[in-house]
């Protein structure tokens, strides 16, 4: 049995620079395997151990995603081996192209029974890659999976949607996006880091895959986020009662709260 | 080019219709659900309904391939909500026709047959206007369902579900909540030290007639509040008249969900917390003292 975990090597936009022309410069945001993707790897490790399965990490990105720093970081989280598909511009590719390249890689690896993904990527955060990947492969796809277990033919999971907790079963092969707290994630230890250096890494150039390069539209204009200007009125709450009065009076004066009775 | 609204068994269509309105071509709702659902969507203002009847104990996601099949035969603009079922159906359909997808959509218009979309990128740190000359898929908060005069024709579509079954379901007891529709929202963050202390926030929310929401760590990880109450890029996108951020640091991922609020009040002990820049009123102090003071002040005026 083979389980693949899709993880992204990307930086946090919180650390990015946005130019006055609206162009986003991610070069200062240090790439990581995000906490959410680490959860998917942890779930995969548990499933692989209890089912004697192989656990393969799969990532699509710029050449940096194939650097040994990147692959070792991912492998130290408990993957048996990794496959990285690289090409310039792939890290910032949209979900459609990312998913189509991932699908090609899954076909190339062959014999994959289950693909796990994180809840959302740290940079795009669209929560769409698993859905598109499942759609392209034609495999049953579910998201927000909490407790996951597998048998030869099925994967069983729980998830919370709205105020319902559901238990679901899907036939394999399938795609599952795990919730952000589906497994506890712990920092890799020294042993994991050393072992990571010895595990197999396969790098595939995207040009060697049938890359259905999805069009991503023509960008007409870009600008930095221009949030509504806020008044930033400071109210010191050293005296909480006084601060409470000041705040409520201000909100009433603004018409956000109703006036007190009698006024 | 048709515009498809992808409609799972629950959730709304109004905001999808609002986005679809300026686009050329018919508005076709692809509904997965029961008869009543197909009927109510047919009365919401769409031109046409294609209806896939969901079998008992089969979740909407099992019809992803069927929805993708319908779209493949006549590609168009795809619109869907942000809930799990909508995402899976939209993703499958967009994947099948190779349409680019966008989240964080602010405005859509059309020019000479192209679709012009104003949207955020990277969680909203920058905005772009992008022009598409073919199909594109957009994910937005779906809104409610408002009945309109007149009914669109409903065509039933036979579909074989993929192998997904609902084994069991139970209520988590959290209750349904519609944060995007709330006029006042109080959002709590990790500045609250213990679950029991949420009572302080709940008291103020009650006094203000506000819904209680939270940051993601409180709903996932700590699990102090149900997941349908967290606000942000991956949670609810709210647009109340008043948002109070209490013990919330104001990270990008949270603020992306509250920017459309009318007035923002931050209550935080750290005067340099990022949330302060995004606030109309910056109350610098200990929430454990400020919340009871606000409750007392509001009660005194009742
Ligand atoms: C891909 C991705 C998606 C994410 N999506 C979301 C999302 O949708 N929504 C979301 O909320 N987060 C999201 N996050 C997490 C987000 O980045 C932040 O980590 C989170 O919002 C921080 O929550 P917080 O403000 O409650 O906690 P903290 O950042 O720990 O802030 C706590 C604040 O409380 C203040 N405080 C402490 N004690 C007191 C006191 N006694 N009185 C007053 N103030 C006090 C502190 O000064 C601090 O500012 C996401 C993260 C990632 C990587
Ligand atoms: N470039 C990528 N390479 C591998 N996996 C990815 C990539 N982008 C997204 N994913 C996976 O898809 C999940 C959801 O991503 P997104 O749709 O971008 O929010 C992530 O948590 C990853 O598991």
Short mmCIF file of N, CA, C and O in Angstrom, two decimals, chain A residues 58-60 83-86 90 97-109 202-213:
data_model
loop_
_atom_site.label_atom_id
_atom_site.label_comp_id
_atom_site.label_asym_id
_atom_site.label_seq_id
_atom_site.Cartn_x
_atom_site.Cartn_y
_atom_site.Cartn_z
N UNK A 58 5.26 14.47 -1.53
CA UNK A 58 5.16 14.94 -2.90
C UNK A 58 5.00 16.44 -2.89
O UNK A 58 4.10 16.97 -2.24
N UNK A 59 5.90 17.13 -3.58
CA UNK A 59 5.84 18.58 -3.56
C UNK A 59 6.08 19.14 -4.95
O UNK A 59 6.85 18.58 -5.74
N UNK A 60 5.43 20.25 -5.25
CA UNK A 60 5.57 20.93 -6.53
C UNK A 60 6.03 22.34 -6.23
O UNK A 60 5.43 23.02 -5.40
N UNK A 83 9.28 12.94 -3.57
CA UNK A 83 9.31 13.21 -5.00
C UNK A 83 8.99 14.70 -5.15
O UNK A 83 7.96 15.16 -4.65
N UNK A 84 9.91 15.44 -5.79
CA UNK A 84 9.69 16.87 -5.95
C UNK A 84 9.64 17.20 -7.44
O UNK A 84 10.54 16.82 -8.19
N UNK A 85 8.59 17.87 -7.86
CA UNK A 85 8.50 18.31 -9.25
C UNK A 85 8.85 19.80 -9.26
O UNK A 85 8.23 20.59 -8.54
N UNK A 86 9.87 20.16 -10.03
CA UNK A 86 10.29 21.56 -10.01
C UNK A 86 10.20 22.22 -11.37
O UNK A 86 10.26 21.58 -12.41
N UNK A 90 6.69 27.63 -10.33
CA UNK A 90 5.68 26.66 -9.86
C UNK A 90 5.18 26.96 -8.44
O UNK A 90 4.04 26.65 -8.11
N UNK A 97 -3.03 24.70 -11.93
CA UNK A 97 -1.80 24.13 -12.47
C UNK A 97 -1.11 23.24 -11.43
O UNK A 97 -0.64 22.15 -11.75
N UNK A 98 -1.09 23.70 -10.19
CA UNK A 98 -0.47 22.90 -9.12
C UNK A 98 -1.11 21.51 -9.06
O UNK A 98 -0.42 20.49 -9.02
N UNK A 99 -2.44 21.49 -9.07
CA UNK A 99 -3.13 20.21 -8.96
C UNK A 99 -2.90 19.35 -10.19
O UNK A 99 -2.76 18.12 -10.09
N UNK A 100 -2.81 19.98 -11.35
CA UNK A 100 -2.63 19.15 -12.55
C UNK A 100 -1.22 18.55 -12.57
O UNK A 100 -1.04 17.40 -12.98
N UNK A 101 -0.24 19.31 -12.08
CA UNK A 101 1.13 18.76 -12.00
C UNK A 101 1.19 17.66 -10.94
O UNK A 101 1.79 16.60 -11.15
N UNK A 102 0.53 17.89 -9.80
CA UNK A 102 0.50 16.86 -8.75
C UNK A 102 -0.14 15.58 -9.29
O UNK A 102 0.34 14.46 -9.04
N UNK A 103 -1.22 15.73 -10.07
CA UNK A 103 -1.91 14.55 -10.61
C UNK A 103 -0.98 13.77 -11.54
O UNK A 103 -0.92 12.53 -11.48
N UNK A 104 -0.24 14.50 -12.36
CA UNK A 104 0.72 13.83 -13.26
C UNK A 104 1.77 13.06 -12.45
O UNK A 104 2.15 11.94 -12.79
N UNK A 105 2.24 13.70 -11.38
CA UNK A 105 3.27 13.05 -10.55
C UNK A 105 2.71 11.80 -9.87
O UNK A 105 3.40 10.78 -9.76
N UNK A 106 1.47 11.87 -9.43
CA UNK A 106 0.85 10.71 -8.78
C UNK A 106 0.73 9.56 -9.78
O UNK A 106 1.00 8.40 -9.46
N UNK A 107 0.37 9.89 -11.02
CA UNK A 107 0.28 8.86 -12.06
C UNK A 107 1.66 8.26 -12.30
O UNK A 107 1.82 7.06 -12.47
N UNK A 108 2.67 9.13 -12.32
CA UNK A 108 4.04 8.66 -12.56
C UNK A 108 4.53 7.74 -11.43
O UNK A 108 5.14 6.71 -11.67
N UNK A 109 4.24 8.11 -10.18
CA UNK A 109 4.65 7.28 -9.04
C UNK A 109 3.96 5.92 -9.13
O UNK A 109 4.57 4.88 -8.94
N UNK A 202 13.66 12.03 -5.17
CA UNK A 202 13.56 12.00 -6.63
C UNK A 202 13.11 13.38 -7.09
O UNK A 202 12.11 13.91 -6.59
N UNK A 203 13.85 13.97 -8.02
CA UNK A 203 13.48 15.29 -8.53
C UNK A 203 13.06 15.14 -10.00
O UNK A 203 13.79 14.57 -10.80
N UNK A 204 11.89 15.62 -10.31
CA UNK A 204 11.38 15.54 -11.69
C UNK A 204 11.23 16.96 -12.22
O UNK A 204 10.65 17.82 -11.55
N UNK A 205 11.78 17.21 -13.41
CA UNK A 205 11.57 18.53 -14.03
C UNK A 205 10.15 18.56 -14.58
O UNK A 205 9.70 17.59 -15.19
N UNK A 206 9.49 19.67 -14.36
CA UNK A 206 8.09 19.75 -14.80
C UNK A 206 7.99 19.57 -16.32
O UNK A 206 6.99 19.07 -16.84
N UNK A 207 9.06 19.94 -17.00
CA UNK A 207 9.07 19.81 -18.46
C UNK A 207 9.04 18.34 -18.89
O UNK A 207 8.74 18.03 -20.03
N UNK A 208 9.35 17.42 -17.96
CA UNK A 208 9.29 15.99 -18.27
C UNK A 208 7.92 15.39 -18.02
O UNK A 208 7.68 14.21 -18.24
N UNK A 209 7.01 16.23 -17.51
CA UNK A 209 5.65 15.74 -17.27
C UNK A 209 4.72 16.38 -18.29
O UNK A 209 5.00 17.44 -18.82
N UNK A 210 3.59 15.72 -18.52
CA UNK A 210 2.56 16.35 -19.36
C UNK A 210 1.93 17.44 -18.51
O UNK A 210 1.01 17.20 -17.75
N UNK A 211 2.50 18.66 -18.58
CA UNK A 211 2.04 19.75 -17.72
C UNK A 211 0.95 20.54 -18.44
O UNK A 211 1.22 21.35 -19.30
N UNK A 212 -0.27 20.24 -18.07
CA UNK A 212 -1.40 20.97 -18.66
C UNK A 212 -1.38 22.38 -18.11
O UNK A 212 -2.07 22.69 -17.16
N UNK A 213 -0.56 23.21 -18.68
CA UNK A 213 -0.35 24.56 -18.16
C UNK A 213 -1.63 25.39 -18.24
O UNK A 213 -1.92 26.00 -19.25
#
